[in-house]
Coordinates of C-alpha atoms and ligand atoms in Angstrom, one line a residue:
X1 CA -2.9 5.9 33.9
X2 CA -5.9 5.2 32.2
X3 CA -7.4 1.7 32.7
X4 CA -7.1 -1.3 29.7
X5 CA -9.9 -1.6 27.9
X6 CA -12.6 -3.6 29.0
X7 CA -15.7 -4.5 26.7
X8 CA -19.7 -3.5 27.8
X9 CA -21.3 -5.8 25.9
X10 CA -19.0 -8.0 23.7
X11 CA -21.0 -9.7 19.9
X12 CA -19.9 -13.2 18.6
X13 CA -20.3 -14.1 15.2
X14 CA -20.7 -17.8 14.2
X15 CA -18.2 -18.7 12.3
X16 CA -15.9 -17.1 14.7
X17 CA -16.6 -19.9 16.8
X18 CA -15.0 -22.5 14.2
X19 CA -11.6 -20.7 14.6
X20 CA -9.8 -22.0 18.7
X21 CA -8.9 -18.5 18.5
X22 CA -12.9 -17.3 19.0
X23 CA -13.4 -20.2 21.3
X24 CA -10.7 -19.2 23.6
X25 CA -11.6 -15.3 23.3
X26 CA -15.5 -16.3 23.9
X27 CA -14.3 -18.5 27.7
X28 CA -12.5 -15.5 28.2
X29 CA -15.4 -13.1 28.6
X30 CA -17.6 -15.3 29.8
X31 CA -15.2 -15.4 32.6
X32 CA -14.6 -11.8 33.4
X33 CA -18.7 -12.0 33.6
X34 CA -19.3 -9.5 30.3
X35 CA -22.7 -10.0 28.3
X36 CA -22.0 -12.2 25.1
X37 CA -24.8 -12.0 22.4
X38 CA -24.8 -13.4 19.1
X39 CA -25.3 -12.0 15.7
X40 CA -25.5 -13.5 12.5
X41 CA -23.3 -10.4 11.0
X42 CA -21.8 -7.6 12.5
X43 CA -23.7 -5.7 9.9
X44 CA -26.8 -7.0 12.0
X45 CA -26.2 -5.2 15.2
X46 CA -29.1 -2.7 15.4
X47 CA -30.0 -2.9 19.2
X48 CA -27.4 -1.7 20.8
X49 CA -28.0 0.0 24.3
X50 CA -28.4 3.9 25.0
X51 CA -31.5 6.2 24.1
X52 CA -30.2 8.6 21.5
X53 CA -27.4 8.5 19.2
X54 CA -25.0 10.3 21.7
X55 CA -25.3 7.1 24.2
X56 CA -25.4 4.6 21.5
X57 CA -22.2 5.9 20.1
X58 CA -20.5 5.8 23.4
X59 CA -21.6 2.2 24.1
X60 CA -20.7 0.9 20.5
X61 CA -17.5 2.2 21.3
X62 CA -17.4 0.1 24.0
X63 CA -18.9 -3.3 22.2
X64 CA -16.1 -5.8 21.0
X65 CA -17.0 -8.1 18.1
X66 CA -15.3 -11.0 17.8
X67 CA -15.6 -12.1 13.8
X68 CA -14.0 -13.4 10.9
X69 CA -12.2 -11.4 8.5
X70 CA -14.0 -12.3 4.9
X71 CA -12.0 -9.9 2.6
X72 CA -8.3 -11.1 2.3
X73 CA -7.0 -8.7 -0.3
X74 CA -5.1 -5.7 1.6
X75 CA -5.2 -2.1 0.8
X76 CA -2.1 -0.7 0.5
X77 CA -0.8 1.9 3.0
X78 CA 1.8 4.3 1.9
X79 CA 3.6 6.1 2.9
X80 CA 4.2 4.3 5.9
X81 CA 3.7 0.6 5.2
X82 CA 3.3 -1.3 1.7
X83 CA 0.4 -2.9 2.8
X84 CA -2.5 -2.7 5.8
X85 CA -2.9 -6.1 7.4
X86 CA -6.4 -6.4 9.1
X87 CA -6.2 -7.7 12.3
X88 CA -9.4 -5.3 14.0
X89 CA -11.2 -2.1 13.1
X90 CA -12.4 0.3 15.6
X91 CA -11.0 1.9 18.4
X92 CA -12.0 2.6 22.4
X93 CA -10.5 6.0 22.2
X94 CA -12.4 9.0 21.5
X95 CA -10.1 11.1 20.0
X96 CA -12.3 14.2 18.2
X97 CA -10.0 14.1 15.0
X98 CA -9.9 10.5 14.5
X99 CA -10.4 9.2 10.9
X100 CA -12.2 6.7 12.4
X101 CA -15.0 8.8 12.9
X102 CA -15.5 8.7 8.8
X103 CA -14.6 5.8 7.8
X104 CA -16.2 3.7 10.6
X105 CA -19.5 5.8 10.2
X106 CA -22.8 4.7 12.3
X107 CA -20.7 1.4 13.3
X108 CA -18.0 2.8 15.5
X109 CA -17.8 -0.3 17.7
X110 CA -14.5 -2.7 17.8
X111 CA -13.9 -5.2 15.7
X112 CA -11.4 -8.2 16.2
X113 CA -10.3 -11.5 13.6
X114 CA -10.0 -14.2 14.5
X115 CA -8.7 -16.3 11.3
X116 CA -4.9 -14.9 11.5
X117 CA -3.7 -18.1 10.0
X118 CA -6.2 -16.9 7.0
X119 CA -4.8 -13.6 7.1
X120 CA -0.6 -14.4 7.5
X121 CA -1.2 -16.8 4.3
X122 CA -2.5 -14.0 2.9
X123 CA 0.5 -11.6 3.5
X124 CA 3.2 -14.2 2.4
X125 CA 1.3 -14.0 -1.4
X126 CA 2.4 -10.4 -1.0
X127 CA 5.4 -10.8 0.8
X128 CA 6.2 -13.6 -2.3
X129 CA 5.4 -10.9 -5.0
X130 CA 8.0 -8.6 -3.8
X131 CA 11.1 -11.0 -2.2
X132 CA 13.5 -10.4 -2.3
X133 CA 12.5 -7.3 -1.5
X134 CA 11.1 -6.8 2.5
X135 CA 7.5 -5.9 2.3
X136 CA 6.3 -4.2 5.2
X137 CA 2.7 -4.5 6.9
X138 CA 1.0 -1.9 8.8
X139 CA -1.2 -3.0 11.5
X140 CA -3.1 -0.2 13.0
X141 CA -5.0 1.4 9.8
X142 CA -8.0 0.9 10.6
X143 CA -8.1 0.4 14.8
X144 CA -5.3 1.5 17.8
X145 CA -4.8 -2.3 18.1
X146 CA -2.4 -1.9 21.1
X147 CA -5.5 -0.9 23.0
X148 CA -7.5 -3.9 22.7
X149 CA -4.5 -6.7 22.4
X150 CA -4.3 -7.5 25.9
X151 CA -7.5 -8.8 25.6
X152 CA -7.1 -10.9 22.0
X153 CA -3.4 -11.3 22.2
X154 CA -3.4 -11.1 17.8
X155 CA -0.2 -8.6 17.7
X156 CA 1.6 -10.7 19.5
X157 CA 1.1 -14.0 18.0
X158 CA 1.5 -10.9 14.6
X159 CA 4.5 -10.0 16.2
X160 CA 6.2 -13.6 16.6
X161 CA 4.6 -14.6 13.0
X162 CA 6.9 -11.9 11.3
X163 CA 9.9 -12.0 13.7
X164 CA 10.6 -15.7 12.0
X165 CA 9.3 -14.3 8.7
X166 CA 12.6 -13.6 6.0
X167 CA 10.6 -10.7 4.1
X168 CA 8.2 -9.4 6.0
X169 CA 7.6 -6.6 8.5
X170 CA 5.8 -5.3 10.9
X171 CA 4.6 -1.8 12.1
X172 CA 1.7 -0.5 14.2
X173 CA 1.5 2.7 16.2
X174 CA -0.5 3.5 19.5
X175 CA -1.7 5.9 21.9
X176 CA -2.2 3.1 24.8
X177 CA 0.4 2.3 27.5
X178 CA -0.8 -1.4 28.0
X179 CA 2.4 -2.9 26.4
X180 CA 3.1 -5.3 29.0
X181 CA 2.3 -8.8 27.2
X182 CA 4.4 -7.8 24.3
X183 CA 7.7 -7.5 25.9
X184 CA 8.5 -11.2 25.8
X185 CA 7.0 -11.8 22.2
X186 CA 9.7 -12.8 20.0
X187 CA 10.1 -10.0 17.3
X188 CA 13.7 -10.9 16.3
X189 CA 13.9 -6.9 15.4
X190 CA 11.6 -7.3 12.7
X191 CA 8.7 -5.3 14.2
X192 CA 8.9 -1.1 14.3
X193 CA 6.7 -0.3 17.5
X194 CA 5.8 3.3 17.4
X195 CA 3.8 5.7 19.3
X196 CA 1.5 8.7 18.1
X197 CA 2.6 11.5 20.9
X198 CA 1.7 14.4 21.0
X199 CA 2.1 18.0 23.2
X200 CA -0.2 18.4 26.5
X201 CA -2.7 20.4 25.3
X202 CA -3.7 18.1 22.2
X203 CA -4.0 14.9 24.4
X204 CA -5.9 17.1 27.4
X205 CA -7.7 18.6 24.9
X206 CA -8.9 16.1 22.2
X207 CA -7.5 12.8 23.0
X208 CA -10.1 11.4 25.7
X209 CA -9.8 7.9 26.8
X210 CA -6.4 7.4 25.6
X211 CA -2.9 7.2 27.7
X212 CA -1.7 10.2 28.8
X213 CA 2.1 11.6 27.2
X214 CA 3.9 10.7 30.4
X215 CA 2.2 7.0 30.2
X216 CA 3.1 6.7 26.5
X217 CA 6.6 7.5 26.8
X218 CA 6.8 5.0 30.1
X219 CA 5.8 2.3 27.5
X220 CA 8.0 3.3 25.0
X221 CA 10.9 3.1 27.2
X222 CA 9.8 -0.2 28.1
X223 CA 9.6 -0.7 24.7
X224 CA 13.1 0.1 24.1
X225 CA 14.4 -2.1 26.5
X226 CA 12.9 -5.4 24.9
X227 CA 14.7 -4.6 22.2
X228 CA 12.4 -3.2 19.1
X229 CA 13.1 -0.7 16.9
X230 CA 11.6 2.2 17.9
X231 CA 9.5 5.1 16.3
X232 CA 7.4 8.0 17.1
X233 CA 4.8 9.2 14.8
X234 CA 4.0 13.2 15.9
X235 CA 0.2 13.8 14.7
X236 CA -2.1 15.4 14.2
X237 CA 0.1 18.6 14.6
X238 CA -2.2 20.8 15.5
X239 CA -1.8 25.0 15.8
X240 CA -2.5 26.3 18.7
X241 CA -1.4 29.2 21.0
X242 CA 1.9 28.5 22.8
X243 CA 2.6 25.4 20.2
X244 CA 5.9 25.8 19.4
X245 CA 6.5 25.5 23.2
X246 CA 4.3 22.9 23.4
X247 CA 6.6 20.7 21.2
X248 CA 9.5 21.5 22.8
X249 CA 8.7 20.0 25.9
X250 CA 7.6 17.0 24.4
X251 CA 10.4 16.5 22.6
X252 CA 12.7 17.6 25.8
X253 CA 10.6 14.9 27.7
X254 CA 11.1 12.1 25.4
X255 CA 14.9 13.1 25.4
X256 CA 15.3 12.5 28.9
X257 CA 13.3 9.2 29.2
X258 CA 14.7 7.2 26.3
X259 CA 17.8 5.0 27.0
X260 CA 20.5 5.8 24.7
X261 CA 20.6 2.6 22.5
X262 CA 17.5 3.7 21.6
X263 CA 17.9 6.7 20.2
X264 CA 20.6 5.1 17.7
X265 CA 17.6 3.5 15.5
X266 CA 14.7 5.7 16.0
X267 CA 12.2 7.1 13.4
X268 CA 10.1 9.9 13.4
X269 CA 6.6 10.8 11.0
X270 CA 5.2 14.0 11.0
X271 CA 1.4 14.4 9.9
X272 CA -0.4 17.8 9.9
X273 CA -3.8 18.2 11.0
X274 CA -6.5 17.5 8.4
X275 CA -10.1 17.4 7.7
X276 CA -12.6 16.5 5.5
X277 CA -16.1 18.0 5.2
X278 CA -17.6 14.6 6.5
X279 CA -15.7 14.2 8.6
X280 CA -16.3 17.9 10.5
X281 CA -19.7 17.0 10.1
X282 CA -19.6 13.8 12.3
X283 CA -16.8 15.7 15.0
X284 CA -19.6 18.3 15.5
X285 CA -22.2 15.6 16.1
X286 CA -20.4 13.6 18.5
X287 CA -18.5 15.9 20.0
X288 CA -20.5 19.4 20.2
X289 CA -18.0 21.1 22.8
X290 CA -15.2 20.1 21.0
X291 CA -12.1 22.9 21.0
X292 CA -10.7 21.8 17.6
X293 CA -10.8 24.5 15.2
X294 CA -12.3 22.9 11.6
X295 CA -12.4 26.2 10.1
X296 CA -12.3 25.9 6.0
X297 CA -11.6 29.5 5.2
X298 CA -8.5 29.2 7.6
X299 CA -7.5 26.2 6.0
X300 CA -5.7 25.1 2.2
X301 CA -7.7 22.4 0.4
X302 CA -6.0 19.5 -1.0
X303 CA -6.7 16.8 -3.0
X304 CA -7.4 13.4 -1.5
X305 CA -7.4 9.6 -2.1
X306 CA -10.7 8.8 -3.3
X307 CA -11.2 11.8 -4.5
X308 CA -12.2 13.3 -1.4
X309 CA -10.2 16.3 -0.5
X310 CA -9.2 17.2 2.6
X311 CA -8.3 20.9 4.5
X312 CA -4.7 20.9 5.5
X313 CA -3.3 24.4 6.6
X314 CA -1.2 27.2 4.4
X315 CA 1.5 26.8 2.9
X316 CA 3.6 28.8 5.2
X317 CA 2.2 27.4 8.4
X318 CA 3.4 23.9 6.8
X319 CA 6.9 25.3 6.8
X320 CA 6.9 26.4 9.6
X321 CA 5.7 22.9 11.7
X322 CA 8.1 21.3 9.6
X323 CA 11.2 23.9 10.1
X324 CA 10.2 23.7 14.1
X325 CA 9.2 20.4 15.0
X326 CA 12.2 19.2 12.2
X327 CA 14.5 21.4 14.4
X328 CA 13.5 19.9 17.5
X329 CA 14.4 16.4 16.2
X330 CA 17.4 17.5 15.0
X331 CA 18.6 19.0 18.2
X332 CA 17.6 16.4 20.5
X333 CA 17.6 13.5 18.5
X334 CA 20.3 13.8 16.0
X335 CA 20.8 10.4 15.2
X336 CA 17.2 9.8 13.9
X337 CA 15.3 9.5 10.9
X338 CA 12.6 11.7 9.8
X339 CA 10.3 9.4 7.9
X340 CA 8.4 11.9 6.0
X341 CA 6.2 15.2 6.5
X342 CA 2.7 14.7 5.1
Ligands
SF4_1 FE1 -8.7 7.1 16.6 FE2 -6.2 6.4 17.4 FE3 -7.7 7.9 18.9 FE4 -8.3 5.4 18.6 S1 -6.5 6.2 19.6 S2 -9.7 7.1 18.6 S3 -7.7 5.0 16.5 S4 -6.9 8.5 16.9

């Protein structure tokens, strides 16, 4: 089991203290006796402890922020989700692929809102553009939010904000067991809770700091029997010797722990391991003895959003993780939905 996330060092903004949200966050730490400095901005955080990049990196990745969310317009986030709902950026684990590591650049430490009033009025505009057609939010673009919302509590009160809601949706994926206080939220079935697995060797290998498989499934299961939809989201699929195997016991694994009402409604997204060229750039910094292979002659390039492309791998080597891990759905979960292969 790995340990819920406490915060090092935890920064409050201002204005987050005008929200009872930021109060109540703010008594919180005080209490569990964690360091509380101010800042004017996130964007002002320069000193943070550590003597070289390496430490700093580690301890911003322990620092919590506790600010307001200024921009209310969301991105959208296909295929999984119309839109991204911003509830936190930034994420405890230290997982070498993680886009994270890009997008978040030299500011890699957790950020948390606390104006969700601001931000559900701003999904009902979206959700009223599109009724009567549901629109569904995704909540973990830009952080695992699971791993810091036994602390902040925003999922859940996300959670029970959608489960009365008539169009909207919720979804959010995580690589954290600590499910615990969202058992008893009141999602009405209106919120898909899914979990990135993987096989053993990825998460020994290149997912530090987050739940192991067995602990994952544990809190799926529990998952299951609250009552929400379930899904599983497979990625990065990585190639590695022995893969194929690899899979199969995860998949075999899951089989056996899942209660059978769950497997009636479950879904399941596949995503290939990608990179960029920054992104290998920042993996090599951060994590010098990493395993993961970022080879670009091995790899296909592909087009990205933004025009950044990405390396994905062959052709071939795509057909054949989605012939094999599609098999392995098919066999032991025949009743499921494969969302897409990407
Ligand atoms: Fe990134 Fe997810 Fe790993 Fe966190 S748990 S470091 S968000 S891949």
């Amino acid at each position: 089991m790995v340990k819920p996330f406490v915060p090092q060092l935890v920064y409050v903004e201002p204005r987050a203290l005008e929200y009872a949200k930021g109060r109540e966050l703010i008594k919180k730490f005080e209490g569990m006796g964690i360091e509380i400095r101010r800042t004017t901005s996130h964007n002002q955080i320069r000193n943070l402890p550590g003597e070289n990049d390496f430490q700093k990196y580690r301890v911003a990745k322990s620092t919590l922020v506790v600010g307001v969310r200024k921009t209310l317009k969301f991105d959208t986030s296909k295929p999984s989700a119309e839109y991204a709902i911003p509830f936190a950026t930034g994420c405890m684990g230290h997982c070498h692929y993680c886009y994270l590591q890009t997008t978040m650049g030299s500011k890699p430490y957790i950020r948390t809102y606390v104006n969700t009033d601001e931000i559900f009025a701003a999904a009902e505009e979206y959700m009223k553009e599109r009724a009567p057609e549901p629109t569904r939010f995704e909540a973990s673009c830009t952080s695992d939010i699971v791993g810091v919302d036994h602390l902040t509590h925003t999922l859940k009160d996300a959670i029970e904000y959608f489960g009365k809601s008539e169009y909207g949706k919720l979804r959010f994926v995580t690589k954290f067991e600590h499910v615990d206080h969202l058992l008893d939220a009141k999602h009405n079935g209106r919120t898909r809770f899914r979990f990135s697995i993987n096989d053993d060797y990825v998460i020994k290998y290149f997912e530090p700091g987050t739940s192991k498989l067995k602990d994952r499934i544990k809190a799926a299961v529990k998952i299951a029997e609250a009552g929400y939809p379930l899904g599983f989201i497979v990625a990065p699929i990585y190639l590695h010797e022995g893969w194929k195997d690899g899979y199969e016991e995860m998949f075999k694994h899951l089989k056996k722990a899942l209660p059978s009402h769950a497997v009636r409604d479950l879904t399941f997204e596949l995503i290939q391991h990608r990179f960029t060229k920054p992104a290998k750039r920042v993996i090599e910094k951060n994590y010098p003895m990493s395993k993961l292979e970022l080879e670009e002659s091995k790899r296909k390039w592909k087009w990205g959003r933004y025009g950044i492309g990405k390396y994905v791998y062959q052709n071939e080597e795509q057909e054949d993780m989605k012939d094999t891990l599609g098999g392995y759905i098919d066999k032991y979960f025949p009743y499921a939905r494969l969302e897409y292969f990407t």
